[in-house]
Coordinates of C-alpha atoms in Angstrom, one line a residue:
Chain A
M1 CA 10.9 15.2 -48.4
T2 CA 10.3 11.6 -49.3
V3 CA 13.9 10.7 -48.7
A4 CA 13.8 12.2 -45.3
R5 CA 10.5 10.5 -44.4
S6 CA 11.7 7.1 -45.5
G7 CA 14.8 7.7 -43.4
V8 CA 12.7 8.4 -40.4
D9 CA 10.6 5.4 -41.2
F10 CA 13.7 3.2 -41.3
R11 CA 15.0 4.6 -38.0
T12 CA 11.6 4.1 -36.3
R13 CA 11.4 0.6 -37.6
L14 CA 14.9 -0.1 -36.5
Q15 CA 14.0 1.2 -33.1
G16 CA 11.0 -1.1 -33.1
W17 CA 13.2 -4.1 -33.8
L18 CA 16.1 -3.2 -31.7
P19 CA 14.8 -4.5 -28.4
K20 CA 14.1 -7.9 -29.8
L21 CA 17.4 -7.8 -31.7
V22 CA 19.2 -7.2 -28.4
L23 CA 17.3 -10.0 -26.6
S24 CA 17.7 -12.5 -29.4
P25 CA 21.3 -13.7 -28.8
S26 CA 20.4 -14.7 -25.2
V27 CA 17.1 -16.3 -26.3
A28 CA 18.8 -18.2 -29.0
M29 CA 21.5 -19.4 -26.7
V30 CA 19.0 -20.6 -24.1
F31 CA 16.9 -22.3 -26.7
V32 CA 19.8 -24.1 -28.3
F33 CA 22.0 -24.8 -25.3
V34 CA 19.2 -25.6 -22.8
Y35 CA 16.1 -26.8 -24.7
G36 CA 17.8 -28.0 -27.8
F37 CA 20.2 -29.9 -25.6
I38 CA 17.4 -31.4 -23.5
L39 CA 15.8 -32.7 -26.7
F40 CA 19.2 -34.0 -27.8
T41 CA 19.7 -35.9 -24.5
V42 CA 16.2 -37.3 -24.7
Y43 CA 17.1 -38.5 -28.2
V44 CA 20.4 -40.1 -27.0
S45 CA 18.4 -41.9 -24.3
F46 CA 16.5 -43.7 -27.1
T47 CA 19.7 -44.9 -28.7
D48 CA 22.3 -47.5 -27.8
S49 CA 25.1 -44.9 -27.9
R50 CA 28.0 -45.7 -25.7
I51 CA 30.7 -43.0 -26.1
L52 CA 31.3 -39.8 -28.1
P53 CA 31.5 -39.0 -30.9
F54 CA 28.1 -39.8 -32.4
V55 CA 29.3 -40.3 -35.9
G56 CA 31.8 -42.8 -37.4
K57 CA 34.8 -41.9 -39.6
S58 CA 32.8 -41.7 -42.8
G59 CA 30.0 -39.7 -41.2
E60 CA 27.5 -42.5 -40.6
P61 CA 25.7 -42.5 -37.2
A62 CA 27.5 -44.8 -34.7
F63 CA 24.3 -45.8 -32.9
D64 CA 20.9 -47.3 -33.4
L65 CA 17.5 -46.2 -32.1
I66 CA 16.3 -48.7 -29.6
G67 CA 13.2 -47.1 -28.2
L68 CA 12.6 -47.2 -24.5
S69 CA 14.8 -50.1 -23.7
N70 CA 17.4 -47.9 -21.9
Y71 CA 14.7 -46.9 -19.5
Q72 CA 13.7 -50.6 -19.0
K73 CA 17.3 -51.5 -18.4
L74 CA 17.8 -48.5 -16.1
F75 CA 15.0 -49.5 -13.8
K76 CA 16.3 -53.0 -13.6
L77 CA 19.7 -51.9 -12.5
S78 CA 20.3 -52.5 -8.8
H79 CA 22.8 -49.6 -9.0
W80 CA 20.1 -47.2 -10.1
E81 CA 17.7 -48.6 -7.5
I82 CA 20.4 -47.9 -4.8
A83 CA 20.8 -44.4 -6.1
L84 CA 17.1 -43.7 -6.0
T85 CA 16.8 -45.2 -2.4
N86 CA 19.7 -43.0 -1.3
M87 CA 18.0 -40.0 -2.9
G88 CA 14.9 -40.7 -1.0
V89 CA 16.7 -41.0 2.3
F90 CA 18.9 -38.0 1.6
A91 CA 16.3 -35.7 0.2
G92 CA 13.8 -36.5 2.9
L93 CA 16.1 -35.9 5.8
Y94 CA 17.8 -32.9 4.2
I95 CA 14.6 -31.1 3.5
V96 CA 13.0 -31.8 6.9
I97 CA 16.1 -31.0 9.0
C98 CA 17.0 -27.9 7.0
T99 CA 13.5 -26.6 7.4
V100 CA 13.3 -27.3 11.1
I101 CA 16.7 -25.8 11.9
G102 CA 16.1 -22.8 9.5
L103 CA 12.7 -22.0 11.1
F104 CA 14.0 -22.5 14.6
L105 CA 17.0 -20.2 14.1
A106 CA 14.8 -17.6 12.3
I107 CA 12.3 -17.5 15.2
L108 CA 15.1 -17.2 17.8
L109 CA 16.8 -14.5 15.7
D110 CA 13.6 -12.6 15.5
Q111 CA 13.5 -11.9 19.2
K112 CA 15.3 -8.6 19.0
I113 CA 18.7 -10.2 19.5
R114 CA 21.7 -8.1 20.2
G115 CA 24.3 -9.1 17.7
E116 CA 21.9 -10.3 15.1
G117 CA 23.9 -8.5 12.5
A118 CA 27.0 -10.5 13.5
L119 CA 25.2 -13.9 13.8
R120 CA 23.4 -13.8 10.5
P121 CA 26.5 -13.7 8.3
L122 CA 28.0 -16.5 10.4
Y123 CA 25.0 -18.8 9.7
L124 CA 25.0 -17.9 6.0
Y125 CA 28.7 -18.0 4.9
P126 CA 28.7 -21.7 4.0
M127 CA 26.5 -20.8 1.0
A128 CA 29.4 -18.9 -0.4
L129 CA 31.8 -21.9 -0.3
S130 CA 32.3 -24.6 -2.9
F131 CA 31.0 -28.0 -1.9
I132 CA 34.4 -29.4 -2.8
V133 CA 35.9 -27.2 -0.1
T134 CA 33.4 -28.0 2.6
G135 CA 33.3 -31.6 1.5
T136 CA 37.1 -31.8 2.0
A137 CA 36.7 -30.4 5.5
W138 CA 33.9 -32.8 6.4
K139 CA 35.6 -35.7 4.8
W140 CA 38.6 -35.5 7.1
F141 CA 36.7 -34.2 10.1
L142 CA 34.5 -37.3 10.1
D143 CA 37.3 -39.7 9.2
P144 CA 37.6 -42.2 12.0
G145 CA 41.4 -42.3 11.7
I146 CA 42.1 -38.6 12.3
G147 CA 38.7 -36.9 12.9
V148 CA 35.9 -37.0 15.5
E149 CA 36.6 -40.6 16.7
S150 CA 40.3 -40.0 17.1
I151 CA 39.7 -36.6 18.8
I152 CA 37.4 -38.1 21.4
H153 CA 39.9 -40.9 22.0
T154 CA 42.6 -38.5 22.9
W155 CA 40.1 -36.7 25.2
G156 CA 40.0 -40.0 27.2
W157 CA 36.9 -41.9 25.9
E158 CA 38.9 -44.8 24.4
T159 CA 35.9 -47.0 23.3
F160 CA 34.1 -44.2 21.4
S161 CA 33.3 -45.1 17.9
F162 CA 32.1 -42.9 15.0
D163 CA 32.9 -44.5 11.6
W164 CA 29.7 -43.4 9.7
I165 CA 31.6 -42.1 6.7
K166 CA 33.3 -45.5 6.2
N167 CA 30.2 -47.5 7.1
R168 CA 27.9 -48.7 4.3
N169 CA 24.8 -48.3 6.5
F170 CA 25.5 -44.9 7.7
A171 CA 27.6 -43.0 5.1
I172 CA 24.5 -41.4 3.5
Y173 CA 23.8 -39.6 6.9
T174 CA 27.2 -37.9 6.8
I175 CA 26.3 -36.4 3.4
V176 CA 23.0 -35.2 5.0
M177 CA 25.0 -33.7 7.9
A178 CA 27.3 -31.7 5.6
A179 CA 24.5 -30.6 3.2
V180 CA 22.4 -29.4 6.2
W181 CA 25.4 -27.5 7.5
Q182 CA 25.8 -25.8 4.1
T183 CA 22.2 -24.7 3.4
S184 CA 20.3 -24.4 6.7
G185 CA 21.5 -20.9 7.2
F186 CA 20.0 -20.0 3.9
V187 CA 16.7 -21.5 4.9
M188 CA 17.0 -19.4 8.1
A189 CA 17.3 -16.3 6.0
M190 CA 14.2 -17.2 3.9
F191 CA 12.1 -17.7 7.1
L192 CA 13.5 -14.6 8.7
A193 CA 12.4 -12.5 5.7
G194 CA 9.0 -14.1 6.0
L195 CA 8.8 -13.4 9.7
R196 CA 9.7 -9.8 9.2
G197 CA 6.9 -9.4 6.7
I198 CA 4.2 -10.4 9.2
D199 CA 1.9 -7.6 10.4
N200 CA 2.5 -6.9 14.1
E201 CA -0.9 -5.4 14.7
I202 CA -2.6 -8.9 14.5
L203 CA 0.0 -10.2 17.0
K204 CA -0.6 -7.4 19.4
A205 CA -4.4 -7.9 19.2
A206 CA -4.0 -11.6 19.9
Q207 CA -1.7 -10.8 22.8
I208 CA -4.3 -8.6 24.3
D209 CA -6.7 -11.5 24.0
G210 CA -4.3 -13.4 26.2
A211 CA -2.6 -15.7 23.7
S212 CA 0.7 -17.2 24.9
N213 CA 3.9 -16.9 22.8
W214 CA 3.6 -20.6 21.9
N215 CA 0.1 -20.1 20.6
L216 CA 1.0 -17.0 18.7
Y217 CA 3.6 -18.9 16.8
R218 CA 1.5 -22.1 16.4
R219 CA -1.8 -20.4 15.4
I220 CA -0.9 -17.1 13.7
I221 CA 2.8 -16.8 12.7
I222 CA 3.7 -20.2 11.4
P223 CA 0.5 -20.5 9.3
Q224 CA 1.3 -17.1 7.7
L225 CA 4.8 -18.4 6.7
R226 CA 3.2 -20.7 4.1
P227 CA 4.9 -19.0 1.1
A228 CA 8.3 -19.3 2.8
F229 CA 7.7 -23.0 3.5
L230 CA 6.8 -23.5 -0.1
S231 CA 9.9 -21.6 -1.4
A232 CA 12.1 -23.5 1.0
F233 CA 10.7 -26.8 -0.1
V234 CA 11.1 -26.1 -3.8
I235 CA 14.7 -24.8 -3.4
L236 CA 15.8 -27.6 -1.1
A237 CA 14.2 -30.3 -3.2
H238 CA 15.9 -29.1 -6.4
L239 CA 19.2 -28.7 -4.6
A240 CA 18.9 -32.3 -3.2
I241 CA 18.3 -33.7 -6.7
K242 CA 21.3 -31.8 -8.0
T243 CA 23.6 -32.9 -5.2
F244 CA 26.8 -34.0 -6.9
D245 CA 30.0 -32.2 -5.8
L246 CA 29.5 -32.9 -2.1
V247 CA 29.3 -36.7 -2.7
I248 CA 32.3 -36.6 -5.0
A249 CA 34.4 -34.7 -2.4
M250 CA 33.3 -36.7 0.7
T251 CA 32.9 -40.3 -0.4
G252 CA 33.0 -40.6 -4.2
G253 CA 29.7 -42.5 -4.0
G254 CA 31.1 -45.1 -1.6
P255 CA 31.9 -47.0 0.5
G256 CA 30.6 -49.5 -2.1
R257 CA 27.6 -47.7 -3.5
A258 CA 26.4 -46.4 -0.2
T259 CA 26.2 -42.8 -1.2
E260 CA 25.5 -43.1 -4.9
L261 CA 22.9 -40.6 -6.0
P262 CA 21.3 -40.1 -9.4
A263 CA 23.7 -37.2 -10.3
T264 CA 26.8 -39.4 -9.6
F265 CA 25.1 -42.4 -11.3
M266 CA 24.6 -40.4 -14.5
Y267 CA 28.1 -39.1 -14.4
S268 CA 29.8 -42.5 -14.0
Y269 CA 27.6 -44.3 -16.5
T270 CA 28.2 -41.6 -19.1
F271 CA 31.8 -40.8 -18.7
S272 CA 33.5 -43.8 -17.0
R273 CA 31.4 -46.8 -17.9
N274 CA 30.7 -45.8 -21.6
Q275 CA 27.0 -46.4 -21.2
M276 CA 25.9 -43.1 -22.6
G277 CA 22.4 -44.2 -23.5
I278 CA 21.7 -45.3 -19.9
G279 CA 23.4 -42.1 -18.6
A280 CA 21.2 -40.0 -20.8
S281 CA 18.0 -41.8 -19.7
S282 CA 19.0 -41.2 -16.0
A283 CA 19.5 -37.5 -16.7
V284 CA 16.1 -37.4 -18.3
I285 CA 14.5 -38.9 -15.1
M286 CA 16.4 -36.3 -13.1
L287 CA 15.1 -33.4 -15.3
M288 CA 11.5 -34.7 -15.1
T289 CA 11.6 -34.8 -11.4
I290 CA 12.9 -31.3 -11.1
A291 CA 10.5 -30.0 -13.7
A292 CA 7.6 -31.6 -11.8
I293 CA 8.6 -29.4 -8.8
M294 CA 9.8 -26.2 -10.5
V295 CA 7.4 -25.7 -13.4
P296 CA 4.2 -25.3 -11.3
Y297 CA 6.2 -23.1 -8.8
L298 CA 7.7 -20.8 -11.4
Y299 CA 4.3 -20.7 -13.3
S300 CA 2.5 -19.5 -10.2
E301 CA 5.2 -17.0 -9.3
L302 CA 5.2 -15.4 -12.8
R303 CA 1.4 -15.3 -12.9
E304 CA 1.2 -13.6 -9.5
R305 CA 3.5 -10.8 -10.5
K306 CA 1.5 -9.8 -13.6
Chain B
M1 CA 13.2 -9.3 -0.1
A2 CA 15.3 -7.4 2.4
I3 CA 15.8 -8.7 6.0
S4 CA 15.5 -5.6 8.1
S5 CA 15.0 -5.6 11.9
Q6 CA 11.7 -4.3 13.2
D7 CA 9.7 -4.1 16.3
T8 CA 8.3 -7.4 17.3
A9 CA 5.3 -8.0 19.4
I10 CA 6.7 -11.1 21.1
R11 CA 8.1 -10.5 24.6
T12 CA 10.4 -12.9 26.3
G13 CA 11.6 -13.4 29.9
R14 CA 15.1 -13.3 31.1
I15 CA 15.6 -17.1 31.4
T16 CA 14.2 -17.6 27.9
R17 CA 16.5 -14.9 26.6
T18 CA 19.6 -16.5 28.1
F19 CA 18.5 -19.8 26.6
I20 CA 18.0 -18.1 23.2
Y21 CA 21.5 -16.6 23.3
L22 CA 23.0 -19.9 24.3
V23 CA 21.4 -21.8 21.4
L24 CA 22.3 -19.1 18.9
T25 CA 25.9 -19.2 20.1
L26 CA 26.1 -23.0 19.8
F27 CA 24.8 -22.8 16.3
A28 CA 27.3 -20.2 15.5
L29 CA 30.1 -22.5 16.7
F30 CA 28.6 -25.3 14.6
Y31 CA 28.7 -23.2 11.5
M32 CA 32.3 -22.1 12.2
L33 CA 33.5 -25.6 13.0
P34 CA 34.7 -26.7 9.5
L35 CA 36.3 -23.3 8.9
Y36 CA 38.1 -23.6 12.2
V37 CA 39.2 -27.2 11.4
M38 CA 40.6 -26.1 8.0
A39 CA 42.4 -23.1 9.4
V40 CA 44.1 -24.6 12.5
N41 CA 45.1 -27.8 10.7
S42 CA 46.6 -26.0 7.7
L43 CA 49.0 -24.4 10.1
K44 CA 50.4 -27.4 11.9
P45 CA 52.8 -30.2 11.0
L46 CA 51.2 -33.5 9.7
S47 CA 52.2 -35.4 12.9
E48 CA 50.0 -33.2 15.1
I49 CA 46.9 -34.1 13.0
T50 CA 47.5 -37.8 12.8
G51 CA 48.0 -38.0 16.5
G52 CA 44.3 -37.1 17.2
G53 CA 44.9 -33.4 17.7
M54 CA 42.6 -32.1 15.0
M55 CA 40.7 -29.8 17.3
A56 CA 43.8 -28.4 19.1
L57 CA 45.7 -25.3 18.2
P58 CA 49.1 -26.0 16.6
Q59 CA 51.9 -26.7 19.0
V60 CA 54.4 -25.8 16.3
W61 CA 53.0 -23.1 13.9
T62 CA 54.1 -23.5 10.3
I63 CA 53.1 -22.1 6.9
E64 CA 54.8 -25.0 5.1
P65 CA 51.5 -26.6 4.2
W66 CA 50.3 -23.4 2.5
L67 CA 53.5 -23.1 0.5
K68 CA 53.3 -26.7 -0.5
A69 CA 49.6 -26.5 -1.5
W70 CA 50.2 -23.3 -3.5
S71 CA 53.4 -24.2 -5.4
T72 CA 54.8 -27.7 -5.0
A73 CA 52.0 -30.2 -4.2
Q74 CA 51.3 -33.0 -6.6
V75 CA 48.1 -32.1 -8.5
G76 CA 47.5 -34.4 -11.4
V77 CA 50.6 -35.4 -13.3
Q78 CA 53.0 -32.6 -12.3
A79 CA 54.0 -31.2 -8.9
T80 CA 52.9 -27.6 -9.6
G81 CA 50.8 -26.9 -6.6
L82 CA 47.4 -25.2 -7.0
K83 CA 48.8 -22.0 -8.4
P84 CA 48.3 -22.6 -12.1
Y85 CA 44.8 -23.8 -11.4
F86 CA 44.0 -20.7 -9.4
W87 CA 44.8 -18.6 -12.4
N88 CA 42.8 -21.0 -14.7
S89 CA 39.8 -20.2 -12.5
I90 CA 40.5 -16.4 -12.6
S91 CA 40.8 -16.4 -16.4
M92 CA 37.6 -18.3 -16.7
V93 CA 35.6 -16.4 -14.1
V94 CA 36.4 -12.8 -15.2
P95 CA 35.1 -13.0 -18.8
A96 CA 32.2 -15.3 -17.9
V97 CA 30.9 -12.9 -15.1
A98 CA 31.4 -9.8 -17.3
I99 CA 29.6 -11.2 -20.3
S100 CA 26.7 -12.8 -18.4
T101 CA 26.1 -9.6 -16.4
I102 CA 26.1 -7.4 -19.4
L103 CA 23.7 -9.7 -21.3
G104 CA 21.5 -9.9 -18.2
A105 CA 21.3 -6.2 -17.9
L106 CA 20.2 -5.8 -21.5
N107 CA 17.7 -8.6 -21.3
G108 CA 16.2 -7.2 -18.1
Y109 CA 15.9 -3.8 -19.8
V110 CA 14.1 -5.2 -22.8
L111 CA 11.9 -7.5 -20.8
T112 CA 10.6 -4.6 -18.6
K113 CA 10.8 -1.5 -20.7
W114 CA 10.2 -2.8 -24.2
R115 CA 7.6 -5.3 -23.5
F116 CA 6.2 -7.4 -26.3
K117 CA 3.6 -10.2 -26.6
G118 CA 4.9 -13.3 -25.0
D119 CA 7.7 -11.7 -23.1
T120 CA 6.7 -13.3 -19.8
L121 CA 6.8 -16.7 -21.5
V122 CA 10.3 -16.0 -22.9
F123 CA 11.4 -15.0 -19.5
G124 CA 9.8 -18.1 -18.0
F125 CA 11.9 -20.3 -20.4
M126 CA 15.0 -18.4 -19.4
L127 CA 14.2 -18.8 -15.7
F128 CA 13.5 -22.5 -15.8
A129 CA 16.9 -22.9 -17.4
C130 CA 18.5 -21.8 -14.1
F131 CA 17.1 -24.9 -12.3
I132 CA 17.8 -27.7 -14.7
P133 CA 20.1 -30.5 -13.5
F134 CA 23.2 -30.0 -15.5
Q135 CA 23.4 -33.7 -16.2
I136 CA 20.8 -33.1 -18.9
V137 CA 23.1 -31.0 -21.0
L138 CA 26.5 -32.7 -20.4
I139 CA 26.4 -35.1 -23.3
P140 CA 25.4 -32.6 -26.1
M141 CA 27.6 -29.9 -24.6
A142 CA 30.6 -32.3 -24.7
A143 CA 29.8 -33.0 -28.4
V144 CA 29.3 -29.3 -29.3
L145 CA 32.4 -28.1 -27.6
G146 CA 34.3 -30.8 -29.6
V147 CA 32.7 -29.6 -32.9
L148 CA 33.5 -26.0 -32.1
G149 CA 37.1 -26.9 -31.4
I150 CA 37.1 -25.5 -27.9
A151 CA 36.8 -28.7 -25.9
G152 CA 39.0 -28.6 -22.8
T153 CA 39.8 -24.9 -23.2
T154 CA 39.0 -22.0 -20.9
A155 CA 37.0 -20.4 -23.8
G156 CA 34.8 -23.5 -23.7
L157 CA 34.2 -23.1 -20.0
V158 CA 33.5 -19.4 -20.4
L159 CA 30.8 -20.2 -23.0
V160 CA 29.2 -22.8 -20.8
H161 CA 29.1 -20.5 -17.8
V162 CA 27.7 -17.6 -19.8
V163 CA 24.9 -19.8 -21.3
Y164 CA 23.8 -21.2 -17.9
G165 CA 24.3 -18.0 -16.0
I166 CA 22.2 -15.6 -18.1
G167 CA 19.0 -16.9 -16.6
F168 CA 19.9 -15.7 -13.2
T169 CA 21.4 -12.4 -14.3
T170 CA 18.3 -11.7 -16.4
L171 CA 16.2 -12.4 -13.4
Y172 CA 18.1 -9.9 -11.2
F173 CA 17.9 -7.1 -13.7
R174 CA 14.4 -7.8 -14.7
N175 CA 13.1 -7.6 -11.1
Y176 CA 15.2 -4.5 -10.5
Y177 CA 14.1 -2.6 -13.6
A178 CA 10.5 -3.7 -13.2
V179 CA 10.1 -1.1 -10.4
F180 CA 12.1 1.6 -12.2
P181 CA 9.6 4.4 -13.1
T182 CA 8.5 3.9 -16.7
E183 CA 7.5 7.6 -16.9
L184 CA 11.2 8.6 -17.0
I185 CA 11.7 6.3 -20.0
R186 CA 8.6 7.7 -21.8
A187 CA 9.8 11.3 -21.1
A188 CA 13.2 10.5 -22.6
Q189 CA 11.6 8.9 -25.6
I190 CA 9.6 12.0 -26.3
D191 CA 12.8 14.0 -26.0
G192 CA 14.1 11.8 -28.8
A193 CA 16.4 9.5 -26.9
H194 CA 16.6 6.1 -28.4
F195 CA 17.0 2.5 -27.2
F196 CA 20.7 2.5 -26.2
Q197 CA 20.7 6.2 -25.0
I198 CA 17.9 5.4 -22.6
F199 CA 19.7 2.4 -21.3
W200 CA 23.1 4.1 -21.1
R201 CA 22.0 7.5 -19.6
I202 CA 18.9 6.6 -17.5
L203 CA 18.9 3.0 -16.4
L204 CA 22.6 2.2 -16.1
P205 CA 23.6 5.0 -13.8
S206 CA 21.1 3.7 -11.2
S207 CA 21.9 0.0 -11.7
G208 CA 24.9 -0.1 -9.3
P209 CA 23.4 -2.2 -6.6
I210 CA 21.9 -4.9 -8.8
A211 CA 25.1 -5.0 -10.9
V212 CA 27.0 -5.8 -7.7
V213 CA 24.5 -8.5 -6.8
S214 CA 24.8 -10.0 -10.3
V215 CA 28.6 -9.9 -10.4
I216 CA 28.9 -11.4 -6.9
W217 CA 26.4 -14.1 -7.5
Q218 CA 28.0 -15.1 -10.8
F219 CA 31.5 -14.9 -9.4
T220 CA 30.6 -17.2 -6.5
N221 CA 28.7 -19.7 -8.6
I222 CA 31.2 -19.9 -11.4
W223 CA 34.2 -20.1 -9.1
N224 CA 32.5 -22.8 -7.1
D225 CA 31.4 -24.9 -10.1
F226 CA 32.6 -28.4 -10.2
I227 CA 30.6 -30.4 -12.6
F228 CA 31.3 -28.3 -15.7
G229 CA 35.0 -28.0 -14.8
A230 CA 35.3 -31.8 -14.2
S231 CA 33.5 -32.6 -17.5
F232 CA 34.9 -30.0 -19.9
S233 CA 38.4 -29.2 -18.8
S234 CA 41.6 -31.2 -19.6
G235 CA 44.4 -31.8 -17.1
D236 CA 46.3 -28.5 -17.0
G237 CA 43.3 -26.4 -17.8
A238 CA 41.3 -27.5 -14.8
P239 CA 39.7 -24.9 -12.6
M240 CA 40.5 -24.6 -8.9
T241 CA 37.7 -26.8 -7.5
V242 CA 38.7 -29.7 -9.8
A243 CA 42.4 -29.3 -8.9
L244 CA 41.5 -29.3 -5.2
N245 CA 39.5 -32.5 -5.6
N246 CA 42.4 -34.1 -7.5
L247 CA 44.8 -33.1 -4.7
V248 CA 42.6 -34.5 -1.9
Q249 CA 41.6 -37.7 -3.7
S250 CA 45.0 -38.6 -5.0
S251 CA 45.9 -42.0 -3.6
T252 CA 49.7 -41.9 -4.1
G253 CA 51.9 -41.4 -1.1
V254 CA 51.1 -40.2 2.4
K255 CA 47.9 -38.2 2.8
E256 CA 49.0 -34.8 3.7
Y257 CA 45.9 -33.5 5.5
N258 CA 47.4 -30.2 6.4
V259 CA 48.2 -29.5 2.7
H260 CA 44.6 -30.5 1.8
F261 CA 43.2 -28.1 4.3
A262 CA 45.5 -25.3 3.1
G263 CA 44.5 -26.0 -0.5
A264 CA 40.8 -26.0 0.5
I265 CA 41.2 -22.5 2.1
L266 CA 43.0 -21.3 -1.1
A267 CA 40.1 -22.5 -3.1
A268 CA 37.6 -20.9 -0.7
F269 CA 39.5 -17.7 -0.3
P270 CA 38.2 -15.6 -3.3
T271 CA 34.5 -16.3 -2.6
L272 CA 35.0 -16.0 1.1
L273 CA 36.6 -12.6 0.6
V274 CA 33.8 -11.4 -1.6
Y275 CA 31.3 -12.6 1.1
I276 CA 33.1 -10.8 3.8
V277 CA 33.3 -7.6 1.8
A278 CA 29.9 -7.6 0.2
G279 CA 27.9 -10.3 2.0
R280 CA 24.7 -8.2 1.9
Y281 CA 24.7 -8.3 -1.9
F282 CA 25.3 -12.0 -2.0
V283 CA 22.4 -12.7 0.3
R284 CA 20.2 -10.4 -1.8
G285 CA 21.1 -12.5 -4.9
L286 CA 20.4 -15.7 -3.0
M287 CA 17.0 -14.4 -1.9
A288 CA 16.1 -13.1 -5.3
G289 CA 16.9 -16.5 -6.7
S290 CA 14.5 -18.2 -4.3
V291 CA 11.7 -16.2 -2.8
K292 CA 10.9 -14.4 -6.0
G293 CA 11.3 -17.5 -8.1

């Protein structure tokens, strides 16, 4: 009897522990590889490390703690300042243009369009492609030697000039163009889902009261899309800060430093310039910016669902 | 959040409707433009591109650029074409997708049906991990892969993609299982079914759609990854995206645009195919990652 009962006890206890046991490898991985690594990078940003490995031949640390001076250096670097300015221009235009195009297309598609089922996938397919692939296509399509400029020349407009991708003052706008092309369809889908969730009865009532289509959208529909606007903003802002591949594929950060962004700055300081301490401090700034946007958003989303 | 058509209250006149169709078509052309440019120029001789004919259909059709991009183009040191890198990507993507999806399913199951104190917080930590800029983990990851002895190997990349993919796969399965009737689980428990039996016999058989979403999303993301591939792979072991970038950026010799375009389509082909076959599931994954946080 006792043997059997303790057997049952053991099995029940095991059953009680099993769920947590199954979850634990994933949790451990996330805590080590995400949060542990974040702390580690923060630590590196307080040191004068230049390259890997962190320990010398006899196991002694190959760096010194230098406090916040990497951050002081970072914000004195004109290179970083350029990367931040470019980020501001890029993120601002990217978020606004994607939102405008996305909302506009969603509203048009919501008018009982024949062929909606064929158009939607066409608008969205860029999201399935690698930025290196689309960056390659845009790089050569915008290249003055063979792309748009040269095409227009052969069509007869000999003086036409379009050299933005090679022009220090305009290159950042070509990155905006390609990035908008890639994600605006996705924003459209987010707004379309929002539009389809709006109660038609309110709209019909407002129509009976004589509201025009324009007023319906301006006063009733668009204000109700607030959650979709918020999601779009959060997603676009975090994508903007993470933009890396597209710049590498299209311009490599150039011409000069005209398209340098924090993500490319971090990469080149860490891996090609052997300034790992500075690279780490720039990564910490990137993370803090994204956290400032994502944490409140995720917090409210998770609370709502409880 | 599904996008389904429904009756709308807005009515539009004939002129407005013509205008709407016109604008929608123009945007469709805009979105198709880069794909068109890649496709037509990968099928023509180089001379037709450099002469300003990028928008024109090929005068002489040729598959030479495709053959060259696949098997003889100079990528890195050797003239191997993109072929070996394509297989590098396949052998990285398949295990990474499988492992992260299985872990995601188990995590989602535990987080919804075996809830414990603080489970939402644990999930919150996993979720935020989806959105970190990967720059923040590059340095320690490079060090750890070196210590583990898998720096520059496919195994190393698989590990990296599993670690940074489980946040999303857990999100999918958690949201999916959250609406699965808990009564069924309780009933099975009373009948004596235990943890894995319940998962295997009750939840898994109805997990088809979300498993497809997870697999497609992971496949697309991992195949398209560039930053991890560029940071943690060595020359011959590079994935397709890194190889394509090396091909396009190489500064030696004549720039063979037609070969670059063919290579770009080769790199896009797997994810594009998945999108064409199962685009609905891809969009579902996309929306779950955004609208529902």
